[in-house]
Structures are given as structure tokens and as C-alpha cells.
């Protein structure tokens, strides 16, 4: 292994100040939790009551300690009872919520069964305005036509909002969501990272097209885990109905970007809930 | 990753109301459980008696909280002591039964060792009436013959019942059942999702043919886990005799759809039981 | 997925009665167990004494509840302390012994670390009498020779005993045994289930030949896990000396049936023991 | 297996004294830890206070027992709460810190969830001065030019410092770090260890080039786990900002050395912290 | 599956008596252990003192119960705190030491985290004297030369000692050791068991050559796990210095026998220690 040892003492005139806050985008973490019923059974009524109060404060924190985004879900199946999804400029503000959930009298009965650490970013596959114009021309639009100009102008107006949605999404008020991490494969014969940039651009554009068919029924966020956690990307899908989650993932599996190159980790499906609803559903009560 | 960010604010005139209830089919969950004998050993006789009563109520719930389908099984081997298989329009009604099982005095001694979250649906591989007609013609039936017309008419009459069976099955009163999840492979050289639709149709029709040989001995349900859990499909087989479960799975393994493309998860075999029979078999008593 | 939904209501005139008892062969389960020393340390002398008595009764049950075959082994290494191997027509009779082992005062200190659920059967690769005759002719025996007739007659006499040994084996009184599950691979380039029946017959016959060299030193039983547990087959080898187990498995690994197509699960080696010897070896005493 | 049995009694005139101290480089270990909240909940205030004091002493040991390098991090996500990274000539001095962390009243509530054992070394891919000179000539520098001589002289001056950085790095005072182990693949079609030395040299030089683009933002250390732990190398990256860690790993994934041959283990991202900050963040307090 | 059912009742005139003792070689087990600090914390001073005494007796047993070889190591990293490596003609004598370690007051706080069960043997790849003579001739030695005769005679004198070292090794008095299991791969394109015997002989001879370069610095033992445990071979390397362990494994990874066909399990590195040193290092004291 002969990668550069770096130069910590290099001229730092143009270097940013050391910081945990990214220059663009937010830190993002997904946490899956299960209640340990054997530990719960040993709590006195008083400790349980205190624990429930602290739990509700932990999953719905006060302004000062509240991450920029914080979503709560009841999770189906045995892999988790509930989930938190959080985004903030400071990763430790996010992790502090996790620490609060596993602390206190109820925390001893909360087991984190899975998590994923990632960051939001604007993907390299989002076309710039000139790239978008070239794409339209390749698709048959006349270079000097007013139609082309109008489309490009519309894209230019839309792009900042779309990018903002990628960096810090507006989360729809829908009941269902699913979460899963993924890699692009690097096996001989299907190695995404050995493909040309243009092929990757084409495949990702096709993939985006598939997703557009679900506008209004599915909203999605792709965050990056490369260098931070065990998979390269984390996918969060919000669904107007859980059936749309099943449908979009099945439909996209036939896109070459997924069919040939996609490797998928664990899937979790959940339903938006308040802290009280989580406790109630899980029958945590005094 | 450049999939569309969705458009939560898109014109929603034609969009359904947000809901957890699918427009077609049911949610379906399989749960595998094991009793923790170390925890059981610490329960007082009184708590054990209370726990048994609550357990029996949990696995045989009253009308109001009872999912549309609820089956109970004793499971062979060490991976689980018992299983629940449930279907309902509301996923949280299903999960509420699970929460009831792991709650209460006995719940602390119940460990969920595996589960699978899926939904029932009508597969894309079920031929429509016109597709069925074309298939018969390809197989040599004369286009204008009364025989063809009769077969098509029969299929047309049978189809709604078959589809209903797929969405909300009548479960036979047989002693044995087995459960396993599966994927279609996407490895270079055997990538199901890169094959043409017609090849996939052909292979699935052959596969269906294999299954028909077991009519009256095996009944099956395929539910979809794509986007919801770690495998793409969940297979539930009910058997008149456990040997039929072994035979059908072995026989089908030689079908190209399985031999070349099938990837299988954990298998569980169990025997239909009441709550009392589960407790009795597992020697949970005061 | 479009496999037939079955027809639970099909004409059942020729169908057998629903049953857990196979029409041929026996259910077979292997259980691996480890004593939990932390739990043992907390047992009072009285509970330990009661637990030991119940343990001895569980692994050596009375006539009425005793499965047709029941073998006990001390297991080497840390994966298990002891094992049970059982066969019976009723799977719940087998599982009842397991439930007895993990119940009672000592049961809380017994952890089942692995198991395998299978059934005995006559393999499709056992030649019928006519197949055997044809094989001898292919090998050069003259069709009308008295030698051929004698060999065929001998096979015909031997076959029922051999098949009985496959369905319900006589277990030799030898000290050592090993246990492991296996699959036949389905990877591109080595897909057993895509090979022709005749190639599979040939490879299995060669494989059988390798095994015959160990007659008198190794006895074996192959049971089927397809549809019942996570591997397709379970192999049980009894050895006159543990070195024969190592030798036969090494020798057979070069057979094409294993070298190219075999996939192997966990291996366990053990030594025949009574319940008392298991407790004594594991230093469970008052 | 026929590897030489070694010759412990061979003439040892030229052999070094037996020792745990390498002739060059340092032992290096990474430890990931999680607090067990169920155990913590059972500690009395007094034991917790004692435990916290011992914990702080363990992660910030006195001169005599302090390894040459000792770094502490808060880890994001559920896989660990905190991490230690240590280097020393004596491996048992490193392991003694680990033993101190898991001992004492708080140690019972500390679970080591992952670790990696490695050693620092000068990679075979670091060009020697003559190799560096030849490389410059291949790149077009005139063999007798003063420019070439100057570059070679500069490299010669820089090399000892660079090597020292590889053996015993100066660790930058930056907030973020990530850790992950890796292998070079040996699958048919992408077998690093079957490639020629010159191809491997070329690919590693390209890879080094990618890393240099991050000088001042990322500093790295590659240590060797071959023969010592489950992966061949351990990568430690220190980042001025966590976004640089994500960026360098993503950027390098397209280098052939990674894209084709890299296999990656678990990733951990953390933030530099004192012992007090770790306890505070994890809400361990009386 | 159609492997022979064995013939337990075959004429046994030439068969050895049933026995656990191999006719050649020794049983060999490696055990990795970790102290459970949560259990330790609950032991009274008296039980801890008793437990320490019993632990020291268990890892340094009296003559009558002491296996022929018994080595103790402190293990680096979190996967184990200490290890035992034992060899004996009777496998239950080895397992009895393991049972003693996990029994008694301290045993409840000892968790076996890994083990490997194997047997020593003389590999099929050790050349016989005639094979060695032929090899020398192939390498250019004149068939009738006194040099050849001398080399062959030397090999003939050395061979019994070398074989004895393989069956029951003299273990060098060096500080470091590493342990790992391995398989030979059977994937399409790199299937060791499908290669010709002569290619395997050649590759193993090359591999042996690599090892000889480390004579005096590394001593090794290869034992066989085929049929006994989850990997085919177990490698034990003793090193004069831990850096030699890293170097030999790295060097050998480029041999075709490893590069193309080797599959490696978990690696453990440790340092020779007495029972007292293990307790002291792990801070087990009253």
C-alpha cells in the first residue's frame, strides 16, 4: 500500500478551518431500535414512568438540541421496533439524540440494532445547465429553437430547488417510508467503477426517468456513506402508500443501473409516528 | 446517485389519499419466535400464569384486533419454537399482534428470531385472458375453434378466483407448512432482471407447470418483499404431508427459473397448532 | 412469481389423509447444544440436582416418548458441548425431546447452538434393478451371460436391505461421528441442477465408488433438507476411528461431484456418549 | 499442505534475539467500544464514580504505561460509541490499555465491538531513490539534466521523513477520522497477487497520485494486518473536515487499484475527543 | 445423494479395533477465549480467588490429565483475551482441558469465542525418497552421480525427523505465534481439487520453498480439519518476532498455491504466556 502520507504541515493559506460542518449538505443518520423486553420487565413502575418521559424528550428534543431534521417511524417486522432519521450540520448533534435514546431508565431497555451514517450531497450525475442543454440537443431539439431555450431556462430555474431538496429535503407528510443501503458492484463483468463516465451518466439518467413515473407517490433522498459507513449510499423513500415503495423498487430493479450494478443491504419499512405512538404501539406503559 | 427527488407538491388531483392500506392485496408478515428458557426460569408461578393467559390472547386475538388471516405453527429445529403468519390491510394491525406476543409477563421470555415483511399481489407473470388465448394458439389450438373458445372462457371464469387466492388465500386445513424467502439472482451470467420479458414469462410458466403436479398436496402463496424486507419474495407452502414440501421444492429446483436464477434464504418447517398446543409442546406450564 | 396457487379444494379421491408421517422414510433432526456456564453458576445445588435428573431423562426418554433412533455425542471444540441425533415417523416426537432438553431447571442453562431438520429417503440416484442391469452391460457384461444374471440377482436381493438402511439405518457401535450439511452449487459454470440426469447419475456413481473403499470403517446416512432447512442435504458419518472421517471426506473432495459441485456447511465431530458421560465430561455436577 | 516445518534448531548465529519489538515500525491497534446500558443501569453511584475515574485513567494513561501514540474518538452510529487507536513497539503495552478499559467497575459496561491488529511498515511500493530517478526519466526528464538531479535530490531529502511518517506518523490536529480494513482481491479475473510487480507498482503510483490531491485536507496511515488479523491492510484517514473523508474515498474508488482489486471491510467515522468528552457525549455521569 | 451406506457388519478380520486414537498423528485443538467482565464483576472476592486457582490448574494441568502438548497465549485485539493450543492422542483429553477452563467459579466468566478441531498428519505432498530422487534428477542432477546419492541419503536421514515434526512438533521457545484456518478454493476458474496431482505437487513444492527462506525465524505446523471442522486446514506459525509472521504470510500470499487457491479464515496473533501472566495481563485479580 503506497498511498500518500498526506502533508499535514503543507501551506494552509487556502485551506478551510478544521470543522465538523460540511461546506455543503448535511450529516444524516438512520438508527433502528428494538426494545429489550427482558430488561423492561425488570424496571419498577417509577423507573418506567421516568424512562418514558425521558424517551419522549429524547425523540422530540427541545429547539437547542434538535437536529435540523428528525423523523420517527414504527418499523414492521422483528428487525426493529422503531427508527429515527436525522439530519444536521453537526454530526455530534445527531449522535447526541441517539445517546439520549439509549440513556436514562428506559435507555437500558433500548437496543440499537442497525444504523447508517451518511451525508447529503449533490450527485455528480445531476446535469449542469450546459450539460442539460447538450442532452436536449442530442435528443433532437434544435440548437437555436425557442423551445430549447425555454426548456433550458426552466431547468435553470428548477435546478437550485432540486439541489436544495437533495441537500436538505422537504419531507412529505405521508404515512410510509423505507430505508436501505446500497453499493455499486465491482465484480468482474459488472464493475461500475471501471465503466466510462458517459455510460454511468446515461444509466443514471435512465434510472432517474424510472423514478419520475412515481412523482407524487414517492419522494426520495440519496445520501452518501462512502468513507463513513459500510455501504456506499443510503436510500430513503417516502411513500404516499406502502404499495408505492414496493412498486418503485421493483420497477427500478430492471434498470440496468440496478439490475447489473446494484447491491442492496437490509431493507426496513416503517410508518410515521410520534414518540407517544411508538410507546403505545410497543405497549410500553405503566 | 441521481434518482429523482420526487415532487411532493406535484398536482395531486389524480393521486390517492395517503394511506397504509394497499389498493389491492394485503400486508403479510411471518414471525419466528423462540422461548428464552433462562428468562422463563426466573418467572414466578403467578407471573407465568398471567403470562400464559396473555400469550394465548395475543396469538388468538379478539375480533376487533384480529388480522384478516392469522396462522400459528410449531417450528421444528432450534431456529424457532413457534411461528405466526398474518395478513391484513393494515400493517400496524399485524405488528400489533407481534407487539402483544413480546409484551406482558411472558413476552420478556419470547425472542423474535426472524421475520419477513411482504405484501400479496397479482404477479406480472399471471397471463391476462388475451395473453392466455395467444399462448393456447402458440401451443397449436386453432384460432377459431370452439375448443379454444371454451378453454379461454374457462380461464376467464377461473381467473378472478385464482387472483383472489393470490391476494387473500384460502388456507387449507393441512398439518404442515414451510416458509422461505428468495431472490432472483443478478450475477454476471445469470441475471434475471436483464433477461427479456418473454424469456421470464416462459420460465415462470414452466415453473407454474411443475407446481401444478402437486395440486391437492401443496398449496402456495407468493408475497412480495421488494422494498420492504431483505429478500424479493416470500414463499409460503402448505402441505398435506411434510414429505410433499420436500418433494415440491426439490422438483422445482430443477426448473430453470430456480436452478439458474433462484437464491434462497432460510427455510422453516412447521406444524399447525393452537396457542395451547404451542405452550404444551414447549413445556411452558405452571 | 407465478407459481400455481394450488387447489386445496381439488378432487381428493386419490389423495392421502393429511398427516405428519411420511409415506416412506423418517423425520431426522440433529441438535447441537452448549451449556451456559453463567446460568449454571446461578443454580442452587438442589435445582442443579433436579436439573441433572431431568436432563438424563430427556436424553434417554422412556419407551412411550422415545424416537425410533436417538444418538448422543460429546462434541469437540467450542461450537457445541454435546449433540443429539434423532429419527422418527413423527417430527413432533423428535422436537419434544429437544423441548425436554431445554426445559426444566437445567434447560435454562442449555443453549441450542445449531440444528438441522431433514428426512430420510431413497435417493433418485440409487439404480433400480433394470438400471443396474443396463449399467453392467455398459461395463462389458454380456447381456445373456449367467454372470450378469447372477450379479443382477444379487443386487435384487441386496437392494431392499440397502434401501432400508437409507430409510432407517442400523447405527454401528463405533466411537466417532461427524455431521455436516451440504448443497449442490448453482453458480454459473458449476450448476448441478442444470446438468443432465445422466451426468448426475454418473458422477454420483463415481462418488459412491469412493465411499465403498471405506466399508467397515465408515458408515453413512444422507438425509434431505430441501424445503425443510437451510441446506439441501445432511450428511452423518459414523467412524470406527475419527481418522477415517477425516480420510473419507478428504478423499471424496476430489470426486467431481464434490470438487466441482459440493458446497459445505459447518462440520461437527463428536464421540458417542451416555447422558451421564456428557454431564461428567462437561463437569456438570453437584 | 506441505510447507516447511521450520527448523527451530538451525544455526542461529545471524538470527536476532527473540522479541516482541519489530526491527522497524510499530505495532498498531484500533479498538471500537460500546457502552452496555443495561449493565450501566445496575451500577451504584459509587461504583459508577470509581469506574469513571478508572476509565479516564485508562484512556489517558500515565507516562510509564502510555503507548507511543494514543488517539481517542467519539464514533458516529450504533456500531461503536468510542474508539482508541494506539501504536507502540510493544504489542502488550497496547493491549494493556485495552485490558484497562474493559476492567474496573465501568469495564463491565464496556463492550469491545471491533478491533484490528496491525503493524506499520514501509511499503514495497515506495520507490527507492534509483527507482524514483528511473521513473522521472520514463516520464520524459533528460537523464543528465540539472532538473532531474534537483528532483532526485529533493526526493532523497524528503524520503526519510516520508518513511518516518509511515512508520510513526505525526497525527494532525483535525476533528475527523475514518478507519477501515481492506484486502486486495484474489478472485478469478481480478487477482492482485497474480499480477506482475510492475503492474502493481504502476497502479499503486496512480493511486498515490489521487491521494496527493487531498494534501492538507486528508492525512493517512496504512498499516499491515497480513498474518495478524482478518484483513490485509488497515487504513486510517485523518480529515480536516468529515466531507474530505467521503470525498477522498469516493475519488479513490475509481482508481484501478481500488475499483478492480479493492475489497473493503467495515467503515467507522469518528471525531477526536478527550476521555471526559466521550463520557459526557455518552451521558455517563453520576 | 447416493453415497454408499457403508457396511457396518462387513467382515472385520482386517479392521482395527474401534478407537478414538489415530493410528498416526495427534488430535489438535485451538481454543480462543474472552473474559466476560460483566460476569466477573458479580463474583465475590472468595469465588474469584477460588476461580483463579482453578483456572491456573486448568491451563496447567497435572501430569495425568495433561495433553501431550499444551501452549498458552495472550491474544491481541478484541477477538480473544487468551488462547490454548493442545495436541494429544485422545481428543477427549484435549476437550477435558477446555471443559475445565469453562467450569468452576471463573469458568462462568470465560467465553470461548472460537475454536478449531484438527489432526496432525503427514501431508500427501511430502515427497517420498524415490520421489525426491526423481525431482533432483529433473532439476539436473546426474542419475548416477555421487552428489545425487549424497543428497538422497541426506533426505532419507532427515525425512523421519521432518515427519515426526509434522506429527508431533517440537515447539520453539519464541514469543509470538499466529493461527488461522484455510481452504483450497473450488470456484470455477480456480478449483484446486480439480487440478492434476502433478500440478498440485509442483505448487506445493514452490510454496515449501518460500517457507524455507524463513528457517530459524518461523516454525510452522499444518493440521487437517477436513471432516472435523469448518475449514480444511489449520495453520500454526511460531515466530521469533511478530514481524516475521507478517512477513512470511505476506510473502507466501504471492505463491500461486495461495494467491490463486488459498481462502483464509480468521487470523489470531498472540504471545506466549503462563496462566499467571494471562490473569495478570487481563487484570483478573482479587
Coordinates of C-alpha atoms in Angstrom, one line a residue, chain A residues 28-264:
Chain A
X28 CA -27.5 12.2 8.0
X29 CA -28.0 9.2 10.3
X30 CA -30.6 6.4 10.4
X31 CA -31.0 4.5 13.6
X32 CA -33.0 1.3 14.1
X33 CA -34.0 0.3 17.7
X34 CA -35.6 -2.6 19.5
X35 CA -37.0 -2.6 23.0
X36 CA -35.4 -5.3 25.2
X37 CA -38.4 -6.8 26.9
X38 CA -36.3 -8.8 29.4
X39 CA -34.8 -5.5 30.7
X40 CA -38.2 -3.7 30.6
X41 CA -39.7 -6.4 32.7
X42 CA -37.2 -5.6 35.5
X43 CA -38.0 -1.9 35.7
X44 CA -40.0 -0.6 38.6
X45 CA -43.2 1.4 37.7
X46 CA -41.4 4.6 38.8
X47 CA -38.3 4.0 36.7
X48 CA -40.5 3.1 33.8
X49 CA -42.5 6.3 34.1
X50 CA -39.3 8.3 34.3
X51 CA -37.9 6.4 31.4
X52 CA -40.9 7.0 29.2
X53 CA -40.8 10.7 30.0
X54 CA -37.0 10.8 29.1
X55 CA -37.7 8.8 26.0
X56 CA -40.3 11.2 24.7
X57 CA -38.0 14.1 25.3
X58 CA -35.1 12.3 23.6
X59 CA -37.1 11.6 20.4
X60 CA -38.7 15.0 20.4
X61 CA -35.9 17.3 21.7
X62 CA -36.1 20.9 22.5
X63 CA -35.0 23.5 20.0
X64 CA -31.5 23.9 21.2
X65 CA -30.5 20.3 20.8
X66 CA -32.9 19.4 18.0
X67 CA -31.2 18.4 14.7
X68 CA -32.4 20.2 11.6
X69 CA -34.5 17.2 10.5
X70 CA -35.8 14.5 12.8
X71 CA -38.3 11.8 11.7
X72 CA -39.7 8.9 13.8
X73 CA -41.1 5.7 12.5
X74 CA -42.7 2.5 13.8
X75 CA -40.9 -0.3 11.9
X76 CA -42.6 -3.5 10.7
X77 CA -41.1 -6.9 11.5
X78 CA -38.7 -8.1 14.1
X79 CA -35.6 -6.3 13.0
X80 CA -36.6 -3.1 14.8
X81 CA -39.5 -1.7 16.8
X82 CA -38.8 2.0 15.8
X83 CA -36.4 4.2 13.8
X84 CA -35.0 7.7 13.9
X85 CA -33.8 9.5 10.8
X86 CA -31.9 12.7 11.4
X87 CA -30.0 15.4 9.5
X88 CA -27.9 18.2 10.8
X89 CA -24.7 20.2 10.0
X90 CA -23.1 18.8 13.2
X91 CA -22.8 15.1 13.3
X92 CA -22.5 15.1 17.1
X93 CA -25.9 16.8 17.5
X94 CA -27.3 13.8 15.7
X95 CA -25.4 11.3 17.7
X96 CA -26.4 13.2 20.9
X97 CA -30.0 12.3 20.2
X98 CA -29.0 8.6 19.8
X99 CA -27.1 8.8 23.1
X100 CA -30.2 10.3 24.8
X101 CA -32.4 7.5 23.4
X102 CA -30.1 4.8 24.9
X103 CA -29.6 6.7 28.2
X104 CA -31.8 7.1 31.2
X105 CA -34.0 4.5 32.8
X106 CA -35.6 3.3 29.5
X107 CA -32.3 3.5 27.6
X108 CA -31.1 0.3 29.2
X109 CA -34.0 -1.4 27.5
X110 CA -33.3 0.1 24.1
X111 CA -31.0 -1.8 21.8
X112 CA -29.8 -0.1 18.6
X113 CA -30.0 -2.9 16.1
X114 CA -28.7 -1.1 13.0
X115 CA -27.7 2.3 11.8
X116 CA -26.2 4.1 8.8
X117 CA -24.0 7.2 8.8
X118 CA -24.1 9.3 5.7
X119 CA -24.0 12.9 4.3
X120 CA -26.3 14.6 1.8
X121 CA -24.7 16.0 -1.4
X122 CA -25.4 17.0 -5.0
X123 CA -24.6 13.9 -7.0
X124 CA -22.1 14.1 -9.8
X125 CA -24.8 12.7 -12.0
X126 CA -27.0 15.8 -11.8
X127 CA -26.6 17.5 -15.2
X128 CA -25.3 21.1 -15.1
X129 CA -27.3 23.7 -17.2
X130 CA -24.9 23.3 -20.2
X131 CA -25.0 19.5 -19.8
X132 CA -28.7 19.6 -19.8
X133 CA -28.8 21.8 -22.9
X134 CA -26.5 19.4 -24.7
X135 CA -28.6 16.5 -23.7
X136 CA -31.7 18.1 -25.2
X137 CA -29.9 18.8 -28.4
X138 CA -28.8 15.1 -28.6
X139 CA -32.4 14.2 -28.1
X140 CA -33.4 16.2 -31.2
X141 CA -34.1 19.8 -30.0
X142 CA -32.9 22.4 -32.5
X143 CA -29.9 24.3 -31.0
X144 CA -31.4 27.7 -31.7
X145 CA -35.1 27.0 -31.2
X146 CA -37.1 29.0 -28.7
X147 CA -38.4 25.6 -27.3
X148 CA -34.9 24.6 -26.4
X149 CA -34.2 28.0 -24.8
X150 CA -37.4 27.7 -22.8
X151 CA -36.6 24.2 -21.5
X152 CA -33.1 25.2 -20.5
X153 CA -34.4 28.3 -18.8
X154 CA -37.0 26.2 -16.9
X155 CA -34.3 23.7 -15.9
X156 CA -32.1 26.6 -14.7
X157 CA -34.9 27.9 -12.5
X158 CA -35.7 24.5 -11.2
X159 CA -32.2 23.3 -10.5
X160 CA -31.5 25.3 -7.3
X161 CA -34.7 24.0 -5.7
X162 CA -33.9 20.4 -6.8
X163 CA -30.4 20.7 -5.4
X164 CA -31.7 22.1 -2.2
X165 CA -34.1 19.2 -2.0
X166 CA -31.0 16.9 -2.3
X167 CA -29.1 18.7 0.4
X168 CA -31.9 19.3 2.9
X169 CA -35.1 17.7 1.7
X170 CA -38.7 18.8 2.4
X171 CA -40.1 15.6 3.8
X172 CA -43.7 14.9 2.7
X173 CA -46.4 14.2 5.2
X174 CA -47.0 10.6 4.1
X175 CA -47.5 7.6 6.2
X176 CA -44.9 5.2 4.9
X177 CA -41.1 5.1 4.3
X178 CA -38.5 2.6 3.5
X179 CA -34.7 2.6 4.1
X180 CA -31.9 0.6 2.6
X181 CA -28.2 1.0 1.8
X182 CA -26.6 0.0 -1.5
X183 CA -23.3 -0.4 -3.3
X184 CA -22.4 -0.3 -7.0
X185 CA -20.9 -3.7 -7.7
X186 CA -17.2 -4.2 -8.6
X187 CA -17.2 -7.8 -9.6
X188 CA -15.5 -8.9 -12.8
X189 CA -18.1 -8.4 -15.6
X190 CA -20.2 -5.8 -13.7
X191 CA -17.8 -3.2 -12.3
X192 CA -19.5 0.1 -12.1
X193 CA -16.3 2.0 -11.1
X194 CA -14.5 0.7 -14.2
X195 CA -17.2 2.0 -16.6
X196 CA -16.8 5.2 -18.5
X197 CA -18.2 8.4 -17.1
X198 CA -20.6 8.7 -20.1
X199 CA -22.0 5.2 -19.7
X200 CA -22.6 5.9 -16.0
X201 CA -24.3 9.2 -16.8
X202 CA -26.6 7.5 -19.3
X203 CA -27.5 4.7 -16.9
X204 CA -28.2 7.1 -14.1
X205 CA -30.3 9.3 -16.4
X206 CA -32.4 6.3 -17.4
X207 CA -32.7 5.4 -13.7
X208 CA -33.9 8.9 -12.9
X209 CA -36.5 8.6 -15.6
X210 CA -38.0 5.4 -14.0
X211 CA -38.3 7.3 -10.7
X212 CA -40.1 10.2 -12.3
X213 CA -43.0 8.0 -13.0
X214 CA -43.7 7.9 -9.3
X215 CA -43.8 11.6 -8.8
X216 CA -46.4 12.5 -6.2
X217 CA -46.4 8.9 -4.9
X218 CA -42.8 8.5 -3.9
X219 CA -40.2 11.1 -2.7
X220 CA -36.6 10.1 -2.3
X221 CA -33.3 11.1 -0.7
X222 CA -30.0 9.5 -1.6
X223 CA -27.2 10.2 0.9
X224 CA -23.5 9.2 0.7
X225 CA -21.9 6.6 3.0
X226 CA -18.6 6.2 1.2
X227 CA -15.8 6.5 3.7
X228 CA -18.3 6.8 6.6
X229 CA -20.2 3.5 6.8
X230 CA -20.3 0.0 5.3
X231 CA -22.3 0.8 2.1
X232 CA -21.7 3.5 -0.5
X233 CA -25.2 5.0 -0.5
X234 CA -28.2 5.2 1.7
X235 CA -31.7 5.4 0.1
X236 CA -34.6 6.9 1.9
X237 CA -38.0 6.6 0.2
X238 CA -41.2 8.2 1.4
X239 CA -44.4 6.8 0.1
X240 CA -48.0 8.0 -0.1
X241 CA -48.9 4.3 0.4
X242 CA -46.6 1.4 1.2
X243 CA -47.5 -0.3 -2.0
X244 CA -45.7 2.5 -3.9
X245 CA -42.5 1.7 -2.1
X246 CA -42.7 -1.9 -3.3
X247 CA -43.7 -0.8 -6.8
X248 CA -40.9 1.7 -7.3
X249 CA -38.1 -0.6 -6.0
X250 CA -39.4 -3.5 -8.1
X251 CA -39.7 -1.3 -11.2
X252 CA -36.2 0.2 -10.8
X253 CA -34.7 -3.2 -10.3
X254 CA -35.0 -3.7 -14.0
X255 CA -33.0 -0.6 -14.8
X256 CA -29.5 -1.6 -15.8
X257 CA -28.0 0.7 -13.1
X258 CA -29.7 -1.6 -10.5
X259 CA -30.1 -4.9 -12.4
X260 CA -26.5 -5.2 -13.3
X261 CA -24.7 -3.0 -10.8
X262 CA -26.8 -2.6 -7.7
X263 CA -26.0 -4.4 -4.5
X264 CA -28.5 -4.0 -1.7

